[in-house]
Amino acid sequence: MSTVVVAPDSFKGSASATEVATALAEGWRAERPGDHVLRAPMADGGEGTLDAFEVAVPGAIRHPMRVTGPSGDGVDASWLLLPDGTALVELAETSGLGLLRRPAPHDAHTIGFGQAIAAALDAGATGLLLAIGGSASTDGGSGALTALGARLLDADGRIVPPGNRGLGRLARVDLDGLRPLPPGGARILSDVTSPLLGPSGAAAVFGPQKGATAADVPVLEAGLARFAAVASGAVGDRADVADPAAAGAGAAGGTGFGLMLWGATVSAGAAAVGEAIGLPALVGSADAVLTGEGRFDSQSAAGKVPEYVSGLAAAAGIPAYLAAGSIQAPPAAFAASAELAALSGGVDAAIADPARWAREAGAALARAHTAR
């Protein structure tokens, strides 16, 4: 009998990490019913982070609420209170791209994210974990800051509109009313290391994913640059806490930068989530680990869940197995891999029924483990 940890990320747009972990575990058990299979759904700070914590942390309590979504409509969201008093807030739940009926690259905002953070603070949270993947906006986190008490003003002293469009009119950032950090501080969970500005920044790299055209990107870039310049004057000698060139400042349309202005610090998303749910200890006492994501490609080695989990397996001296919707790069760190698209006959078929093909992948990888 083997102890097997199943720790995948979500298959974005197809199945949550919890759903994928359940299906992979079922497939594994079908081939090796005597194994002790532990589900530990993972995330890297994007969609599904809150669900992963809720499953993995005993005593975590979800707090539903209504927030202002990225287009201004009300949306149902929630935040999670952990037993140690830390609150987890996920941007994808409050201000995510999936909440838009249509992309709004200039006007989408992060106000709802800030509202959820404020609600957690009002409830007495002593620390914050801020998962910021999956943003709909390129507002530099300005919407979240306004929900936390900041004021963004134009040259006439009027509040600028939310979203990147408002940043183009920005003349002053007033942080006097900004809520203080909780005693335990705030940690940003993100797998993105991009700076705020430039060819590898928020607008250039991620703007097109949010509906920006080639003509839109320079406008979005200019808005972020103006926000960074004006904000640096607002923080004065604390400007080092919000360096637009810092790794992670460009995460989530620049939300990383906005949260740094508040005083939050950046942590590698997958590693921070793994530590919080106790994954290193689980893997250290296991005989094998199974991980995965929707698309395994050349970027998967840059802090994504499979790379993190395979590193834990290597440190523990156990095999790691990979299940992915599609595999576009050599899975060299894994003892075996299974591609849902290959099992199902195509990407569309895999997306249409991810649970079925994840079960098939789990079974295939269990057979590979038996053959070792």
Tab-separated table of C-alpha atoms in Angstrom:
chain	number	residue	atom	x	y	z
A	1	MET	CA	0.000	0.000	0.000
A	2	SER	CA	1.227	3.500	-0.865
A	3	THR	CA	0.298	6.880	0.528
A	4	VAL	CA	-0.416	9.217	-2.363
A	5	VAL	CA	-0.988	12.982	-2.176
A	6	VAL	CA	-3.148	14.467	-4.951
A	7	ALA	CA	-2.339	18.181	-5.205
A	8	PRO	CA	-3.392	19.753	-8.529
A	9	ASP	CA	-4.151	23.341	-9.430
A	10	SER	CA	-7.490	24.142	-11.043
A	11	PHE	CA	-7.948	23.492	-14.749
A	12	LYS	CA	-8.881	27.114	-15.354
A	13	GLY	CA	-12.182	27.632	-17.128
A	14	SER	CA	-12.918	23.926	-16.890
A	15	ALA	CA	-12.756	22.499	-13.355
A	16	SER	CA	-11.782	23.687	-9.887
A	17	ALA	CA	-8.762	22.283	-8.072
A	18	THR	CA	-11.107	20.458	-5.695
A	19	GLU	CA	-12.982	18.857	-8.605
A	20	VAL	CA	-9.759	17.867	-10.329
A	21	ALA	CA	-8.267	16.430	-7.127
A	22	THR	CA	-11.422	14.397	-6.499
A	23	ALA	CA	-11.494	12.984	-10.037
A	24	LEU	CA	-7.781	12.144	-10.074
A	25	ALA	CA	-8.107	10.442	-6.684
A	26	GLU	CA	-11.081	8.396	-7.890
A	27	GLY	CA	-9.151	7.239	-10.947
A	28	TRP	CA	-6.117	6.323	-8.857
A	29	ARG	CA	-8.197	4.358	-6.334
A	30	ALA	CA	-9.934	2.455	-9.152
A	31	GLU	CA	-6.541	0.993	-10.116
A	32	ARG	CA	-4.986	0.798	-6.645
A	33	PRO	CA	-7.848	0.448	-4.120
A	34	GLY	CA	-5.487	-0.368	-1.271
A	35	ASP	CA	-3.642	2.964	-1.429
A	36	HIS	CA	-4.211	5.760	1.062
A	37	VAL	CA	-5.044	8.729	-1.183
A	38	LEU	CA	-5.035	12.235	0.313
A	39	ARG	CA	-6.612	15.157	-1.542
A	40	ALA	CA	-4.792	18.480	-1.171
A	41	PRO	CA	-6.156	20.806	-3.891
A	42	MET	CA	-3.681	23.560	-4.617
A	43	ALA	CA	-3.601	27.054	-6.078
A	44	ASP	CA	-1.025	29.683	-6.947
A	45	GLY	CA	-2.952	32.740	-5.814
A	46	GLY	CA	-5.426	32.689	-8.685
A	47	GLU	CA	-8.883	31.241	-9.119
A	48	GLY	CA	-9.607	28.457	-6.645
A	49	THR	CA	-7.238	29.582	-3.904
A	50	LEU	CA	-10.081	30.147	-1.443
A	51	ASP	CA	-11.607	26.755	-2.227
A	52	ALA	CA	-8.229	25.053	-1.785
A	53	PHE	CA	-7.778	26.555	1.662
A	54	GLU	CA	-11.338	25.718	2.685
A	55	VAL	CA	-10.797	22.047	1.861
A	56	ALA	CA	-7.313	21.800	3.324
A	57	VAL	CA	-7.542	23.846	6.551
A	58	PRO	CA	-9.787	22.333	9.258
A	59	GLY	CA	-11.889	24.955	10.985
A	60	ALA	CA	-11.763	27.494	8.151
A	61	ILE	CA	-15.012	29.482	7.946
A	62	ARG	CA	-16.347	31.005	4.714
A	63	HIS	CA	-18.071	34.383	5.032
A	64	PRO	CA	-20.396	35.171	2.093
A	65	MET	CA	-20.986	38.791	1.130
A	66	ARG	CA	-22.116	41.006	-1.716
A	67	VAL	CA	-19.537	43.263	-3.369
A	68	THR	CA	-19.275	45.616	-6.326
A	69	GLY	CA	-18.049	43.544	-9.240
A	70	PRO	CA	-15.456	44.675	-11.799
A	71	SER	CA	-18.074	46.258	-14.060
A	72	GLY	CA	-20.006	47.922	-11.226
A	73	ASP	CA	-22.683	45.238	-10.860
A	74	GLY	CA	-23.246	43.532	-7.522
A	75	VAL	CA	-21.732	40.034	-7.309
A	76	ASP	CA	-21.836	37.311	-4.678
A	77	ALA	CA	-18.425	36.651	-3.177
A	78	SER	CA	-16.865	35.504	0.078
A	79	TRP	CA	-13.740	35.557	2.194
A	80	LEU	CA	-12.317	32.845	4.410
A	81	LEU	CA	-11.379	33.107	8.080
A	82	LEU	CA	-8.635	30.690	9.109
A	83	PRO	CA	-8.365	29.324	12.659
A	84	ASP	CA	-5.363	31.526	13.492
A	85	GLY	CA	-7.324	34.700	12.746
A	86	THR	CA	-5.875	35.233	9.279
A	87	ALA	CA	-8.361	36.065	6.529
A	88	LEU	CA	-7.937	34.889	2.953
A	89	VAL	CA	-9.442	37.100	0.240
A	90	GLU	CA	-9.408	36.003	-3.403
A	91	LEU	CA	-9.509	38.649	-6.116
A	92	ALA	CA	-10.945	36.253	-8.696
A	93	GLU	CA	-14.095	35.909	-6.539
A	94	THR	CA	-14.669	39.652	-6.266
A	95	SER	CA	-13.026	41.312	-9.278
A	96	GLY	CA	-12.164	38.471	-11.630
A	97	LEU	CA	-12.287	38.337	-15.400
A	98	GLY	CA	-14.923	35.594	-15.252
A	99	LEU	CA	-17.356	38.036	-13.635
A	100	LEU	CA	-17.546	40.279	-16.701
A	101	ARG	CA	-20.208	39.836	-19.356
A	102	ARG	CA	-17.728	41.352	-21.798
A	103	PRO	CA	-14.143	42.583	-21.375
A	104	ALA	CA	-13.747	46.188	-20.184
A	105	PRO	CA	-10.004	46.899	-20.312
A	106	HIS	CA	-10.316	50.611	-19.509
A	107	ASP	CA	-13.126	50.537	-16.961
A	108	ALA	CA	-12.951	47.261	-15.019
A	109	HIS	CA	-11.781	47.785	-11.441
A	110	THR	CA	-10.892	46.105	-8.138
A	111	ILE	CA	-13.319	47.901	-5.811
A	112	GLY	CA	-15.007	44.650	-4.781
A	113	PHE	CA	-11.680	43.162	-3.765
A	114	GLY	CA	-11.094	46.081	-1.422
A	115	GLN	CA	-14.623	45.740	-0.045
A	116	ALA	CA	-13.992	42.100	0.834
A	117	ILE	CA	-10.686	43.010	2.499
A	118	ALA	CA	-12.463	45.714	4.504
A	119	ALA	CA	-15.147	43.239	5.574
A	120	ALA	CA	-12.488	40.835	6.827
A	121	LEU	CA	-10.835	43.640	8.801
A	122	ASP	CA	-14.202	44.705	10.239
A	123	ALA	CA	-14.695	41.123	11.417
A	124	GLY	CA	-11.429	41.280	13.349
A	125	ALA	CA	-8.975	39.537	11.018
A	126	THR	CA	-5.485	39.721	12.500
A	127	GLY	CA	-3.660	39.083	9.229
A	128	LEU	CA	-4.405	38.860	5.525
A	129	LEU	CA	-3.557	36.514	2.680
A	130	LEU	CA	-4.448	38.254	-0.584
A	131	ALA	CA	-4.742	35.950	-3.605
A	132	ILE	CA	-4.642	38.202	-6.647
A	133	GLY	CA	-4.685	36.057	-9.796
A	134	GLY	CA	-7.418	36.253	-12.419
A	135	SER	CA	-8.044	40.001	-12.401
A	136	ALA	CA	-10.421	41.601	-14.883
A	137	SER	CA	-8.788	45.013	-14.678
A	138	THR	CA	-5.642	47.031	-15.258
A	139	ASP	CA	-6.368	49.597	-12.543
A	140	GLY	CA	-3.173	49.157	-10.540
A	141	GLY	CA	-5.209	48.063	-7.535
A	142	SER	CA	-6.523	51.609	-7.246
A	143	GLY	CA	-10.101	50.401	-6.832
A	144	ALA	CA	-9.149	48.215	-3.886
A	145	LEU	CA	-7.303	51.132	-2.277
A	146	THR	CA	-10.344	53.402	-2.575
A	147	ALA	CA	-12.500	50.759	-0.885
A	148	LEU	CA	-9.949	50.770	1.931
A	149	GLY	CA	-10.147	54.539	2.369
A	150	ALA	CA	-7.784	56.100	-0.157
A	151	ARG	CA	-8.928	58.937	-2.414
A	152	LEU	CA	-7.807	59.377	-6.017
A	153	LEU	CA	-8.346	62.965	-7.162
A	154	ASP	CA	-8.086	64.952	-10.383
A	155	ALA	CA	-6.609	68.428	-10.726
A	156	ASP	CA	-9.879	69.982	-9.494
A	157	GLY	CA	-9.985	67.800	-6.386
A	158	ARG	CA	-12.731	65.527	-7.685
A	159	ILE	CA	-12.739	61.738	-7.336
A	160	VAL	CA	-11.601	60.163	-10.603
A	161	PRO	CA	-13.704	57.396	-12.199
A	162	PRO	CA	-12.775	53.810	-11.305
A	163	GLY	CA	-10.618	51.723	-13.597
A	164	ASN	CA	-7.587	52.576	-15.689
A	165	ARG	CA	-9.545	55.301	-17.458
A	166	GLY	CA	-9.641	57.321	-14.253
A	167	LEU	CA	-5.895	56.954	-13.749
A	168	GLY	CA	-5.321	59.045	-16.864
A	169	ARG	CA	-6.876	62.026	-15.037
A	170	LEU	CA	-5.103	61.446	-11.731
A	171	ALA	CA	-3.405	64.425	-10.052
A	172	ARG	CA	-3.262	63.458	-6.371
A	173	VAL	CA	-3.429	60.297	-4.264
A	174	ASP	CA	-4.682	60.931	-0.728
A	175	LEU	CA	-3.790	58.065	1.605
A	176	ASP	CA	-4.691	59.830	4.864
A	177	GLY	CA	-7.899	57.815	5.259
A	178	LEU	CA	-6.366	54.471	4.239
A	179	ARG	CA	-7.043	51.770	6.769
A	180	PRO	CA	-4.014	50.432	8.643
A	181	LEU	CA	-2.739	46.948	8.006
A	182	PRO	CA	-3.836	44.326	10.543
A	183	PRO	CA	-1.302	43.379	13.256
A	184	GLY	CA	-0.175	40.306	11.305
A	185	GLY	CA	0.302	42.281	8.098
A	186	ALA	CA	-0.825	41.381	4.580
A	187	ARG	CA	0.835	38.893	2.221
A	188	ILE	CA	0.148	38.939	-1.510
A	189	LEU	CA	-0.147	35.478	-3.053
A	190	SER	CA	0.837	35.547	-6.723
A	191	ASP	CA	2.761	33.491	-9.249
A	192	VAL	CA	3.430	36.574	-11.407
A	193	THR	CA	6.820	38.287	-11.117
A	194	SER	CA	6.229	41.023	-13.701
A	195	PRO	CA	6.983	44.673	-12.894
A	196	LEU	CA	4.231	47.247	-13.176
A	197	LEU	CA	5.478	48.921	-16.350
A	198	GLY	CA	7.366	48.176	-19.548
A	199	PRO	CA	7.353	45.362	-22.111
A	200	SER	CA	6.999	42.699	-19.398
A	201	GLY	CA	4.566	44.756	-17.332
A	202	ALA	CA	0.876	44.584	-16.531
A	203	ALA	CA	-0.486	46.345	-19.610
A	204	ALA	CA	1.827	44.852	-22.236
A	205	VAL	CA	1.671	41.233	-21.101
A	206	PHE	CA	-1.721	40.865	-19.469
A	207	GLY	CA	-3.791	43.662	-21.030
A	208	PRO	CA	-4.548	41.637	-24.190
A	209	GLN	CA	-5.826	38.771	-22.027
A	210	LYS	CA	-8.390	41.228	-20.656
A	211	GLY	CA	-9.629	42.476	-23.991
A	212	ALA	CA	-7.098	45.226	-24.726
A	213	THR	CA	-6.265	45.838	-28.373
A	214	ALA	CA	-2.849	46.881	-29.630
A	215	ALA	CA	-4.076	50.476	-29.541
A	216	ASP	CA	-5.371	50.104	-25.980
A	217	VAL	CA	-2.120	48.858	-24.451
A	218	PRO	CA	-0.200	52.199	-24.603
A	219	VAL	CA	-3.190	53.961	-23.026
A	220	LEU	CA	-3.336	51.432	-20.202
A	221	GLU	CA	0.431	51.733	-19.753
A	222	ALA	CA	0.177	55.517	-19.511
A	223	GLY	CA	-2.529	55.259	-16.852
A	224	LEU	CA	-0.428	52.915	-14.743
A	225	ALA	CA	2.658	55.100	-15.177
A	226	ARG	CA	0.716	58.156	-14.033
A	227	PHE	CA	-0.607	56.270	-11.010
A	228	ALA	CA	2.902	55.149	-10.060
A	229	ALA	CA	4.332	58.654	-10.423
A	230	VAL	CA	1.577	60.358	-8.436
A	231	ALA	CA	1.487	57.651	-5.776
A	232	SER	CA	5.229	57.932	-5.171
A	233	GLY	CA	4.639	61.476	-3.991
A	234	ALA	CA	1.889	60.325	-1.655
A	235	VAL	CA	4.073	57.804	0.177
A	236	GLY	CA	7.097	60.111	0.361
A	237	ASP	CA	10.056	58.465	2.086
A	238	ARG	CA	8.157	55.143	2.044
A	239	ALA	CA	8.434	54.951	-1.753
A	240	ASP	CA	10.605	51.858	-1.448
A	241	VAL	CA	7.571	49.839	-0.282
A	242	ALA	CA	5.908	50.345	-3.656
A	243	ASP	CA	8.579	50.193	-6.327
A	244	PRO	CA	6.902	49.819	-9.740
A	245	ALA	CA	9.944	47.857	-10.881
A	246	ALA	CA	9.581	45.304	-8.069
A	247	ALA	CA	8.825	41.695	-8.946
A	248	GLY	CA	5.078	41.173	-8.640
A	249	ALA	CA	4.110	44.846	-8.923
A	250	GLY	CA	2.485	44.074	-12.285
A	251	ALA	CA	0.469	41.123	-10.990
A	252	ALA	CA	-3.303	41.267	-11.515
A	253	GLY	CA	-3.258	44.367	-13.676
A	254	GLY	CA	-0.974	46.152	-11.232
A	255	THR	CA	-2.946	45.201	-8.133
A	256	GLY	CA	0.352	43.987	-6.710
A	257	PHE	CA	1.626	47.567	-6.885
A	258	GLY	CA	-1.487	49.008	-5.250
A	259	LEU	CA	-1.271	46.549	-2.375
A	260	MET	CA	2.434	47.326	-1.951
A	261	LEU	CA	1.437	50.979	-1.526
A	262	TRP	CA	-0.682	49.827	1.400
A	263	GLY	CA	2.290	47.962	2.851
A	264	ALA	CA	1.546	44.386	1.766
A	265	THR	CA	4.441	42.096	0.866
A	266	VAL	CA	4.683	39.642	-2.020
A	267	SER	CA	4.988	35.876	-1.575
A	268	ALA	CA	5.309	33.239	-4.292
A	269	GLY	CA	1.743	32.039	-4.647
A	270	ALA	CA	2.135	28.279	-4.918
A	271	ALA	CA	4.762	28.069	-2.189
A	272	ALA	CA	2.746	30.275	0.172
A	273	VAL	CA	-0.426	28.253	-0.397
A	274	GLY	CA	1.500	25.004	0.020
A	275	GLU	CA	3.034	26.132	3.310
A	276	ALA	CA	-0.322	27.338	4.597
A	277	ILE	CA	-2.059	24.010	3.926
A	278	GLY	CA	0.869	21.912	5.181
A	279	LEU	CA	1.740	20.371	1.817
A	280	PRO	CA	5.489	19.924	2.475
A	281	ALA	CA	4.731	17.712	5.485
A	282	LEU	CA	2.126	15.726	3.550
A	283	VAL	CA	4.503	15.098	0.655
A	284	GLY	CA	7.348	14.327	3.032
A	285	SER	CA	5.391	11.423	4.524
A	286	ALA	CA	3.993	10.120	1.208
A	287	ASP	CA	5.171	7.525	-1.311
A	288	ALA	CA	4.060	9.477	-4.394
A	289	VAL	CA	2.460	12.768	-5.335
A	290	LEU	CA	0.137	13.610	-8.228
A	291	THR	CA	-0.241	17.198	-9.418
A	292	GLY	CA	-1.502	18.999	-12.508
A	293	GLU	CA	-2.918	22.064	-14.222
A	294	GLY	CA	-4.965	22.870	-17.289
A	295	ARG	CA	-2.044	23.675	-19.587
A	296	PHE	CA	1.488	22.570	-18.816
A	297	ASP	CA	3.873	24.703	-20.865
A	298	SER	CA	7.173	26.560	-20.705
A	299	GLN	CA	5.784	28.970	-18.089
A	300	SER	CA	4.890	26.147	-15.720
A	301	ALA	CA	8.426	26.159	-14.332
A	302	ALA	CA	8.064	29.802	-13.226
A	303	GLY	CA	6.443	29.224	-9.856
A	304	LYS	CA	3.362	27.340	-11.006
A	305	VAL	CA	1.836	24.564	-8.913
A	306	PRO	CA	3.312	21.550	-10.793
A	307	GLU	CA	6.849	22.947	-10.518
A	308	TYR	CA	6.417	23.617	-6.805
A	309	VAL	CA	4.934	20.182	-6.098
A	310	SER	CA	7.578	18.350	-8.142
A	311	GLY	CA	10.220	20.202	-6.144
A	312	LEU	CA	8.691	18.949	-2.892
A	313	ALA	CA	8.660	15.409	-4.299
A	314	ALA	CA	12.311	15.634	-5.325
A	315	ALA	CA	13.253	16.834	-1.850
A	316	ALA	CA	11.336	13.907	-0.332
A	317	GLY	CA	12.850	11.390	-2.752
A	318	ILE	CA	9.484	10.216	-4.116
A	319	PRO	CA	8.058	10.157	-7.656
A	320	ALA	CA	5.848	12.970	-8.893
A	321	TYR	CA	3.182	12.411	-11.545
A	322	LEU	CA	1.588	15.028	-13.809
A	323	ALA	CA	-1.946	15.245	-15.201
A	324	ALA	CA	-2.699	18.188	-17.499
A	325	GLY	CA	-5.372	19.168	-19.957
A	326	SER	CA	-2.654	19.728	-22.539
A	327	ILE	CA	1.112	19.259	-22.283
A	328	GLN	CA	3.107	21.732	-24.360
A	329	ALA	CA	6.533	21.342	-22.757
A	330	PRO	CA	8.611	18.298	-21.771
A	331	PRO	CA	7.479	17.118	-18.295
A	332	ALA	CA	11.066	16.258	-17.364
A	333	ALA	CA	10.565	16.539	-13.601
A	334	PHE	CA	7.878	13.846	-13.531
A	335	ALA	CA	8.060	10.064	-13.397
A	336	ALA	CA	5.076	9.872	-15.764
A	337	SER	CA	2.450	12.179	-17.208
A	338	ALA	CA	-1.062	11.950	-18.632
A	339	GLU	CA	-2.653	14.428	-21.016
A	340	LEU	CA	-6.444	14.725	-20.890
A	341	ALA	CA	-6.589	15.921	-24.505
A	342	ALA	CA	-4.789	12.786	-25.675
A	343	LEU	CA	-6.983	10.500	-23.563
A	344	SER	CA	-10.207	12.107	-24.786
A	345	GLY	CA	-9.254	12.590	-28.417
A	346	GLY	CA	-8.956	16.372	-28.338
A	347	VAL	CA	-8.879	19.537	-26.240
A	348	ASP	CA	-12.588	20.284	-26.768
A	349	ALA	CA	-13.603	16.836	-25.552
A	350	ALA	CA	-11.385	17.161	-22.485
A	351	ILE	CA	-12.844	20.572	-21.612
A	352	ALA	CA	-16.390	19.295	-22.118
A	353	ASP	CA	-16.012	16.576	-19.464
A	354	PRO	CA	-12.891	17.250	-17.388
A	355	ALA	CA	-13.922	15.035	-14.470
A	356	ARG	CA	-14.245	11.949	-16.673
A	357	TRP	CA	-10.859	12.437	-18.296
A	358	ALA	CA	-9.160	13.410	-15.047
A	359	ARG	CA	-10.355	10.068	-13.650
A	360	GLU	CA	-8.855	8.358	-16.682
A	361	ALA	CA	-5.618	10.264	-16.126
A	362	GLY	CA	-5.538	9.289	-12.463
A	363	ALA	CA	-5.993	5.642	-13.413
A	364	ALA	CA	-3.252	5.819	-16.052
A	365	LEU	CA	-0.812	7.335	-13.600
A	366	ALA	CA	-1.678	4.728	-10.979
A	367	ARG	CA	-0.776	2.045	-13.512
A	368	ALA	CA	2.501	3.836	-14.168
A	369	HIS	CA	3.208	3.830	-10.422
A	370	THR	CA	2.492	0.110	-10.224
A	371	ALA	CA	4.913	-0.521	-13.077
A	372	ARG	CA	7.823	1.241	-11.331
